[in-house]
Each structure stands twice: as structure tokens, then as C-alpha cells.
Amino acid sequence: MKSSSPIIVALDFPSKKQALELVEKLEPNRCRLKVGKEIFTREGPQLVEELQKRGFDVFLDLKYHDIPNTVAAACRAAADLGVWMVNVHALGGQKMMETAAEALSSYEQRPQLIAVTILTSMGSEDLIKIGLPESAEANVLSLAKLAEQSGMDGVVCSPKEVTALRASRGADFQLVTPGIRPEWAAKGDQNRITTPAQAIEMGSNYLVIGRPITGADNPMDALAKIEQELAS
Ligand code: C5P
């Protein structure tokens, strides 16, 4: 682990060139980086290696969801790449999560293994159509419980779910929270948002922050403002 910062900057760029232009302005001891499906599909593991060479912890946000053997192999590949955090879909089930956790257990320095519960893009109609008639929150709580029992280190969750998850899951269970907007930042397409300080106060461990930092004229100034808010 290279950083102790709770801030994970989402590298939502279509190319390595644009991503590195931003990364050059950031300091690896002050934040970590999230690499998602778009840029990973275009640039591959070399991008992750390059970010790690520059000293950054990488959260590989590929949300694996497949048969247990395949997901476990993908998690091992992520661990071999040296990433700090990787994630899977809890809807892949208990056996899939247990096999993934087991696959990483032999690594001396293994990535944090995080589950995605219900995507925040899913409304109640969408959940009914895939055979999940309960509310999103009820599904999130039960999938998070299953994730913890299956050896996951934590879940990705919306700020709206942090309080209930912090109350129902173990103290060491990591809550990774997007949907973060400092008061001075534009909301963009995010609806259910909290400020960085509110999210941490409610019990979030890591804040995934994209545009408030990546779209700022001076990304390090934006990061510093968030750090100040967290410190006060
Ligand atoms: O720019 P912004 O701060 O909205 O970026 C948030 C990041 O977190 C994006 O990479 C987005 O895909 C991700 N995310 C999210 N909401 C979720 C899960 C992931 O915004 N429920």
C-alpha cells in the first residue's frame, strides 16, 4: 500500500494519454486511482503497471461476474498485476465470492476484495424484472451480508446506504462510496450525493471521486480542498 488517503480518483478517460495528463498533476501519497472498464479495455494492464510505477495504488474496477473458477482466475490475475483493490458482483453468489477470496488467500500482499451489490442505476421496476421484488435497500443489505460471510473485505455502496451498512456489518468491513460531491462542485448526473465529510462521518472508508477532481482547472487544489474539508 502506497497511500493512506481515503480518496480514490476515478480515471474515467477514454485514453491513456488523457489519463496520464491528469495523473501527472496528482501525488501518489495523497490519493489512489480507479481504473474502470472503458480505459482498461482500451489500454490494458500496461496502463495499470504504468500507474503503479508512478507510485499509485490502483483500484481495478472491473466488477467480475462469472462462474467461480473464472472469477477466481481473474482475481489472481489482478493480484499478480499488483493492484490494491479489485471487485466482483455479489449477485455472482456465495460460491463465486468464496472461491475468489480463497484464490487470493495465498498472496502475501493481496488486493482488497470488494463486492458490488445492486447497481445504483437499477430502479425498483428494473429489480422486479430481474426477479428481485424487494426494495433496492433490502437487496443491498442482504447482499452485503452475504458478501461479508463469503470473505469479501467490503462493498461498493451509495452514500444513502452507508449508515445502514455501517450499523449492520462488522467494523472492519470496508465501505467504498461513489456519489461524492463537495459543496463547491457541480452535481453532474449524480443524484443521491453527499459531501466527502458527510460520507466519512457516516462510516464510509473510501470515497470514489471523479469529475470534482478530474474536471477541475487545478486537480491538486481540488484534492487539497477535499482534504481540508475532511480534516476539519
Ligand atoms: O465523476 P464522478 O465523481 O460522478 O465519478 C464517480 C465514479 O464512480 C465513476 O467512475 C462512476 O462510474 C463510479 N460509480 C458511481 N456510482 C455507482 C458505482 C460507480 O458513480 N453506483
Short mmCIF file of C-alpha atoms in Angstrom, two decimals, residues 7 18 38 67 85 91 99 121 150 162 187 196 202 230:
data_model
loop_
_atom_site.label_atom_id
_atom_site.label_comp_id
_atom_site.label_asym_id
_atom_site.label_seq_id
_atom_site.Cartn_x
_atom_site.Cartn_y
_atom_site.Cartn_z
CA ILE A 7 -9.70 9.44 -1.76
CA GLN A 18 -5.65 11.85 -21.25
CA GLU A 38 -13.54 1.65 -20.64
CA ILE A 67 -18.59 -18.87 -12.81
CA MET A 85 -8.28 -3.29 -4.77
CA LEU A 91 -25.02 -11.39 -7.47
CA THR A 99 -13.76 -19.11 -4.45
CA SER A 121 -28.71 2.61 -11.90
CA SER A 150 -18.30 -15.10 1.81
CA VAL A 162 -23.62 3.82 4.33
CA LYS A 187 -23.62 17.63 -9.29
CA PRO A 196 -16.81 13.94 1.39
CA MET A 202 -21.49 8.26 8.28
CA LEU A 230 -12.05 16.03 5.79
#
